[in-house]
Amino acid sequence: MVRTCDYPDCTNKDVALSPHTFQRFPVADVALRRLWLIALGFNVNTKLAKIKKLRVCSAHFSDDDYVSSCPGQRKQRVLKSTAVPAPWACTPVVMAAAAQSGCSTDSIPDEVDHAFSGLPQSTPLKCRFDHEHLKLVLTSPPKTVPKTKPSTSGTYLALPPTCEQSQSGNRSSTVASEKLDTSMSSIEAPCVGDDCTFLPLSSECTSTRSSSSDVSIVGAERRGDWSERKWIVNESALMELFTTCHTCGVSITDKKITSCGSKIKIEWTCLNHHTGVWQSCPDVRGIPENNLVSSAAIIFTGTTQNEIAEWADLLNLQLPKKTSYYSLQSTYMIPVIHKAYTDMQEKNIAELQEAASHGGHTDIGGDARSDSPGYSAKYTCYSFMDDATKKIIMSDLIQVSETTSSPAMESVGFRRGLDRLLDSGVSVDVVTTDRAPSIRKIMRESYPELRHQFDPWHVAKGVKKKATAAARKKENRDLQPWIKSLGNHFWWSCSSCGGDEKELRRRWTSILYHVCGVHRWEENGQEYRCYHDDLSDDQQIRKKWLKKGSAAWNALKAVGTLKCSTALLKYAEKRRHFTYVSMQARLPLSVIDHNLNVDRQQDRTQSGKEKYHVIYSKQSKQWVVRKLYESTSQDFRKELVQQVIQRRIDKSVRLGDPAFHIHPPVSIPTNIAPTPKPNKDHQTCRTNFILTKTGPELGSQDAVGGKSWSMHHTAYGEAIEIHV
């Protein structure tokens, strides 16, 4: 592999006929090695393993930098131990750019001579600038303590001097001086281009350019936006940045490290009594910004603090503790979610009110979602969706303590949400729900003026469920291949009947003729036929037709007799318990997510071809093709985080004050138990032991440790009541 010079903008290669020699970096002398890095514009903290691979060609040294008895033989020359390459700012590329700008390169300004006066004579400056166009001011630190070992150049750690060209056409105009920045973040290598404050770590990484005014972050005076990129950094790697003073380069003697959640703060003092303060993120009225952002990210993404805490503990990543998280959530996150949901709901209701004022009406669909099935649910969320826009326009949370039982929560939520819609001026014409008896009774008695229809999804689900159960019987096995067709036929019947109930029944019951291979029949003196195309003889033979009057056909006839969502799992998983206020925040979050992504279209390839996903159905034993839709947009989360920051900036909002929390709209007990919670610190407790197997009688006080006890019989064994 051909080695090239690592000097910026140098293209010299170490080939056989090259007139240049290639020098290694000094490794043993740390001070000299840093001077070489600075001269080339590299970071002074570059790892030693990488430095050993760097080479600098002889084009960047003067003849005085070499010790040679034969000046004409360059290959045999030896570099002096005190030699330093020419500073990168004085390279031929910069000189050529200065020449194109009209700058003279015949003389060196006094400021540059003074800046490099400490360098040994074997390392002269190799650049010339017109002092009337380019001016430089280099501030040096105070003298350090006497050194036992003489310096080879008398220099100190600093960036190469940067020059500023006057924009004025007057050659005698004064140019503002620019002081050299030697803060920790300024020790970066310059790069080709307008910005020379950042050097990419490798070609595989994407570099970020920043203006010169944003270089210094000492004292955390620079505040970036909360959404700027972040990295996970090991503590040992971070402490390597605080081994030497960022002002004079001597060793740091005293470091004070404090942390607050995800924030770390370092205060340091060096041998020359220079002090500095650095912190990993800015504060927002005393709270670390990253604490706010990380806590907001937990609830806004639908996860929980316990899950993130376990992940962070395994990684040993520092995050706010549980008490801090819940305090921030109550004061900032939940109120921000509530406001965003309220604003969206008011906007949707206003659109429906405007439609009603112009004589329009709204068709809505309602359904309930409980946190657990059966009779053990604690929460139920009842939501209404606009059938035209598919947006959720109303959502209510009900706790079981508000009702008599878990099943009763659905009817309470339905009545509460529908009343609010009607009272707000929305003109409701059709209400579509499932076939719950309680909802049907409410619609029949309390809202007779509204048309009540059933959701075909629930009906189709019930039909397939009943058909599957019937097909498990031995005599009905022939019904198994028709289960999927039953669901498809029901959906077709609902979508093609035009809202006519009689036509819906006729189309649905036509399946009884089709499964027998009969595609033309007569009913009530009128002839009917299947709407599908005529089957070929081969298709007719291969189909597993049922025989009219058979057990499978009778089972299908019984199943086919007709008696005339919101994706919340992402933010409120059913198997996790949340407090009422947390549910008040997580359910609206799911509504916001749904409404903002309801118009997603089917995804397409770069060539414009629609995307599909092929999956295998375990129930039907067949491959099923499903559409792939565009990815959801989650930009609303960033807006919510920004509102959290703004709410914290508001001095009128006090952390932990219940006055700034969101409270339940109704008086809800903290516990769903019908009796008060007992005091666990009470001296006496009553414990019931149910014995599944009858044993010998306890005939002495020793059996219970000398305490009083009593025993009575139960139907399942012996129950012993012990008073401790």
Tab-separated table of C-alpha atoms in Angstrom, residues 17 122 187 197 219 234 304 306 354 492 496-497 567 583 598 627-628 636 656 706 714:
chain	number	residue	atom	x	y	z
A	17	LEU	CA	11.229	8.211	-7.137
A	122	SER	CA	15.542	25.105	13.334
A	187	ILE	CA	-8.940	22.015	20.303
A	197	THR	CA	-13.522	23.937	13.769
A	219	GLY	CA	-19.315	27.102	31.748
A	234	ASN	CA	-18.133	6.152	28.967
A	304	THR	CA	-43.050	3.000	31.033
A	306	ASN	CA	-39.968	0.645	34.854
A	354	GLU	CA	-70.047	23.891	10.895
A	492	TRP	CA	-69.623	-8.594	0.577
A	496	SER	CA	-73.360	-4.432	-1.613
A	497	CYS	CA	-76.832	-4.366	-0.032
A	567	ALA	CA	-54.897	1.186	18.503
A	583	MET	CA	-54.690	6.628	31.781
A	598	VAL	CA	-55.396	8.304	9.703
A	627	LYS	CA	-51.294	-4.154	2.112
A	628	LEU	CA	-48.264	-2.335	3.513
A	636	PHE	CA	-46.161	15.571	17.114
A	656	GLY	CA	-44.799	19.376	42.505
A	706	GLY	CA	-48.706	-19.815	72.358
A	714	THR	CA	-65.640	-25.055	55.672
